[in-house]
Tab-separated table of C-alpha atoms in Angstrom:
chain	number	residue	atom	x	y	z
A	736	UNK	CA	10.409	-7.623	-9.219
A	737	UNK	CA	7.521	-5.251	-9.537
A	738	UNK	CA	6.765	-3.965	-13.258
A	739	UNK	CA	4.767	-0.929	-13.844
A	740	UNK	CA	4.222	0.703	-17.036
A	741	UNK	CA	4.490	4.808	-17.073
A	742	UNK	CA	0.798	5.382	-17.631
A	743	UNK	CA	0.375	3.191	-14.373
A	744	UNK	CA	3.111	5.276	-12.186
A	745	UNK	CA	1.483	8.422	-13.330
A	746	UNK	CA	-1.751	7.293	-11.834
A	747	UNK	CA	-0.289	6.445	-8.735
A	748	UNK	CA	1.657	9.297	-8.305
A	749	UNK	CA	-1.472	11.439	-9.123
A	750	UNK	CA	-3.338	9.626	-6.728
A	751	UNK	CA	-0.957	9.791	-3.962
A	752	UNK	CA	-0.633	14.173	-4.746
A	753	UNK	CA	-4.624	14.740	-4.910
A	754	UNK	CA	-5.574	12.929	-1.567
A	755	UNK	CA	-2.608	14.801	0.267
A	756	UNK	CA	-2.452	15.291	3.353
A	757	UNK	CA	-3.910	12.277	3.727
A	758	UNK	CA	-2.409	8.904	2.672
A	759	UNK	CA	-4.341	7.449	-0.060
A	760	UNK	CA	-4.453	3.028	-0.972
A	761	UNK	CA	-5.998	1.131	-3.618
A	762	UNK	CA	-4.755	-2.327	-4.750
A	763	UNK	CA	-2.397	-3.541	-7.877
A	764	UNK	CA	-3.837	-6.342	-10.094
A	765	UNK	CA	-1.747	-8.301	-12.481
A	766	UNK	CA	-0.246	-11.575	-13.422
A	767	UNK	CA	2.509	-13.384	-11.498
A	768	UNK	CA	5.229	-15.329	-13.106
A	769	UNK	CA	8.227	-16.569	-11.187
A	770	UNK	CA	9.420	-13.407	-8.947
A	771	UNK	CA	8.001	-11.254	-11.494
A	772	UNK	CA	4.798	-9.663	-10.939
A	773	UNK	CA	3.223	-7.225	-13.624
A	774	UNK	CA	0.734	-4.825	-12.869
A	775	UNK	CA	-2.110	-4.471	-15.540
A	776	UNK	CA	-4.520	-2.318	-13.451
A	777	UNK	CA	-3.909	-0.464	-10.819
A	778	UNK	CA	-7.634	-0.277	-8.597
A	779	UNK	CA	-7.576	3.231	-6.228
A	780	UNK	CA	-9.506	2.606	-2.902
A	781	UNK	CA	-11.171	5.181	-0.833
A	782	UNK	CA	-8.919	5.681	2.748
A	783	UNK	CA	-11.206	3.125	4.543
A	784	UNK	CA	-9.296	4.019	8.231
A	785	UNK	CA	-11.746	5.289	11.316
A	786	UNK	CA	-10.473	6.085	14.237
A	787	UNK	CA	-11.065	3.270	16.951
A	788	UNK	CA	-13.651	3.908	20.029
A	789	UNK	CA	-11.796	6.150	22.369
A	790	UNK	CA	-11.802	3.560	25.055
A	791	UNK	CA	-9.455	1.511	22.669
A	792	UNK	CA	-6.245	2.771	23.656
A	793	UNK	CA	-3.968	0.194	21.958
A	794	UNK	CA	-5.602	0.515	18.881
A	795	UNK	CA	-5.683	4.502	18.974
A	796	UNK	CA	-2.052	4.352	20.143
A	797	UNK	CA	-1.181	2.227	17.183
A	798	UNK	CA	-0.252	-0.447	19.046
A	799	UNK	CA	-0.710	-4.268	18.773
A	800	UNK	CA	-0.720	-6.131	21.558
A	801	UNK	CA	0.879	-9.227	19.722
A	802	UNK	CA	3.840	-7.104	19.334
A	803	UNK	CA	5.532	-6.132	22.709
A	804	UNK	CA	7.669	-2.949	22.864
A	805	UNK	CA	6.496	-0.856	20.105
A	806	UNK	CA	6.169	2.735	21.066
A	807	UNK	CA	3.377	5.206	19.311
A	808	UNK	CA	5.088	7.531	17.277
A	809	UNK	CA	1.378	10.011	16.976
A	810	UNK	CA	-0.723	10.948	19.764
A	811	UNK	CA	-3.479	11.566	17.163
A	812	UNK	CA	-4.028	9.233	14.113
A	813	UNK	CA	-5.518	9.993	11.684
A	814	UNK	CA	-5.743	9.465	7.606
A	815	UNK	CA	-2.786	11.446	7.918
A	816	UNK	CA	-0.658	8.776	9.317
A	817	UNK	CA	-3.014	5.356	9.017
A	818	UNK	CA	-5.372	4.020	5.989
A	819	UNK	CA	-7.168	0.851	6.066
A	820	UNK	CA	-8.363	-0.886	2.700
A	821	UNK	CA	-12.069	-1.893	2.777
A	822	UNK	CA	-12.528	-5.782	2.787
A	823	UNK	CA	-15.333	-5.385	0.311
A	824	UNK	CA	-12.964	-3.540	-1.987
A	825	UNK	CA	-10.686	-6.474	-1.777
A	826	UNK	CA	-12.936	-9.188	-2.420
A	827	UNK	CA	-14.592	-7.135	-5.576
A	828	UNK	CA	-11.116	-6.877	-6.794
A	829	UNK	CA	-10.528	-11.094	-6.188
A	830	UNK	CA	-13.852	-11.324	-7.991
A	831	UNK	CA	-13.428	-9.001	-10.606
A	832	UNK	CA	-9.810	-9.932	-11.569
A	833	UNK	CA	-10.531	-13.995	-11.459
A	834	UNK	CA	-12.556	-13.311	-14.701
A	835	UNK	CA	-10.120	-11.470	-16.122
A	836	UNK	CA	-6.805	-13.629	-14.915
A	837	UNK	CA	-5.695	-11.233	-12.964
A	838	UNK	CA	-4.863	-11.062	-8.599
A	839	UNK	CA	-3.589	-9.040	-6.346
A	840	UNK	CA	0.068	-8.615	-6.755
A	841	UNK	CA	0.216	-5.657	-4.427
A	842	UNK	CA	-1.789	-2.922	-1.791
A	843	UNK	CA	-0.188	0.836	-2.539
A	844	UNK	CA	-0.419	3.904	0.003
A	845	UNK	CA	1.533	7.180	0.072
A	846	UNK	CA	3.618	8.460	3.343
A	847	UNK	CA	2.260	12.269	3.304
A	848	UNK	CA	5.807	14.642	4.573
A	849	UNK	CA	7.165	11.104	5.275
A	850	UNK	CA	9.807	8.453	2.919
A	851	UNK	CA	8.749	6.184	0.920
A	852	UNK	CA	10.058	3.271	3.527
A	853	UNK	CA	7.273	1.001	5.744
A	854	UNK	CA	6.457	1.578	8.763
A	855	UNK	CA	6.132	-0.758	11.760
A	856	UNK	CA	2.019	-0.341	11.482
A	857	UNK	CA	2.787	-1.640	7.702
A	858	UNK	CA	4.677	-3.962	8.583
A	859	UNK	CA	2.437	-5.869	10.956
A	860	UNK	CA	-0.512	-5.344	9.077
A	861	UNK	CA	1.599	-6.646	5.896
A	862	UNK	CA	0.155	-10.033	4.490
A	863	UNK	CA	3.426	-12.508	2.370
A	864	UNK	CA	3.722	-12.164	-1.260
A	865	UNK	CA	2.151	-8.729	-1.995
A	866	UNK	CA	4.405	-6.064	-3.456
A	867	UNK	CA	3.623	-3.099	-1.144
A	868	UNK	CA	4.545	0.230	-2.732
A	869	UNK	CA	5.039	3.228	-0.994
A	870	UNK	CA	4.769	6.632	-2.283
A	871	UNK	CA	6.143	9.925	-0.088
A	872	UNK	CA	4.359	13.101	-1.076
A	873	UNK	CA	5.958	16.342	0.117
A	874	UNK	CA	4.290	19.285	-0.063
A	875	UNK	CA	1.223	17.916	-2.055
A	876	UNK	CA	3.696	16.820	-4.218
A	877	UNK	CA	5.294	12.814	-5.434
A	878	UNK	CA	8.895	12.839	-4.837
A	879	UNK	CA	9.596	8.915	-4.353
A	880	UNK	CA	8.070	5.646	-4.283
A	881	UNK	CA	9.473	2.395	-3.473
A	882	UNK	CA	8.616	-1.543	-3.404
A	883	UNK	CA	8.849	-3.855	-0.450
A	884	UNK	CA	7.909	-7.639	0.543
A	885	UNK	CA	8.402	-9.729	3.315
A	886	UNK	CA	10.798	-11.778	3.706
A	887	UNK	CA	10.359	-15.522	5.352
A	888	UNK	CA	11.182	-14.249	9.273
A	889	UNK	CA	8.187	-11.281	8.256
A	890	UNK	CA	10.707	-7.765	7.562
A	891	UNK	CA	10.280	-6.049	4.800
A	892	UNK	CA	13.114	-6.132	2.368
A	893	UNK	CA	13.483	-3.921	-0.761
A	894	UNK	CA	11.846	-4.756	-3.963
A	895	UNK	CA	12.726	-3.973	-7.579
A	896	UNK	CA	10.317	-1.363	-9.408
A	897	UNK	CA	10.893	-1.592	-13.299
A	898	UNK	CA	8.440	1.006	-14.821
A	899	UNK	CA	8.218	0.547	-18.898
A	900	UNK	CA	6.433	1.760	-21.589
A	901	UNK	CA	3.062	1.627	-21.620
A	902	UNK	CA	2.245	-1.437	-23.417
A	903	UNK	CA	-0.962	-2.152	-24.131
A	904	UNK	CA	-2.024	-2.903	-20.899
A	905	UNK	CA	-5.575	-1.179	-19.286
A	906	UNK	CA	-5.474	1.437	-16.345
């Protein structure tokens, strides 16, 4: 189960309206304890995605060669349908959290005009035992957000979001 507090969902949802129509990430730090993992900060990212070299087709297509069958679903990616988190970002947050006893518990993005449910690209790209949340914006607006991990054979399964009180705990 993921726990937020309110102060933390507001951020999130905020974050997710003011970079519409683009999808926006950042990265959930917090403490893990049994199948409970509780979010003390919650670390926005910028979008890190670029589009590949046009003579990338797979890439561009959204494709992955290591995964036969898939079919693009855009012609055109974009930030509108694809975000990337920087690896630099990630490894600040490792660093910075360590001296604070906190990790990554979890990588956030919206789904601009989209639900709040992963896509294949997330799925592939998903790493095992991160909470990814997903938050659809419609309209420039937050109108759902939900958990997911993967399971052992890699699909994502739903995950348990219990938002409480803010309790103490730094944004």
């Amino acid at each position: 189960m993921l726990y937020l507090t309110s102060p933390h969902l507001a951020m999130l949802r905020h974050h997710a309206a003011q970079t519409y129509p683009e999808e926006c990430c950042g990265l959930l730090l917090g403490t893990l304890g049994g199948d409970r993992k509780q979010c003390h900060e919650i670390l926005p990212t910028a979008n890190a995605w670029v589009p590949p070299e046009e003579g990338d087709r797979t890439a561009a297509l959204g494709l992955d060669p290591g995964y036969p069958g898939q079919t693009p679903n855009h012609r055109n990616p974009s930030r509108r349908d694809r975000f990337a988190i920087d690896p630099r970002d990630l490894l600040q947050a490792q660093r910075d959290g360590r001296h604070r006893k906190l990790v990554i518990i979890g990588i956030y993005h919206s789904h601009p005009d989209h639900p709040a449910q992963p896509s294949e690209r997330d799925r592939v790209a998903a790493w095992p035992h991160y909470s990814y949340l997903i938050l659809s914006v419609s309209q420039g607006n937050t109108v759902d957000y939900r958990s997911w991990i993967l399971n052992d054979r890699h699909q994502f399964q739903s995950e348990a979001v219990i938002v409480t009180p803010d309790q103490g705990h730094g944004l």
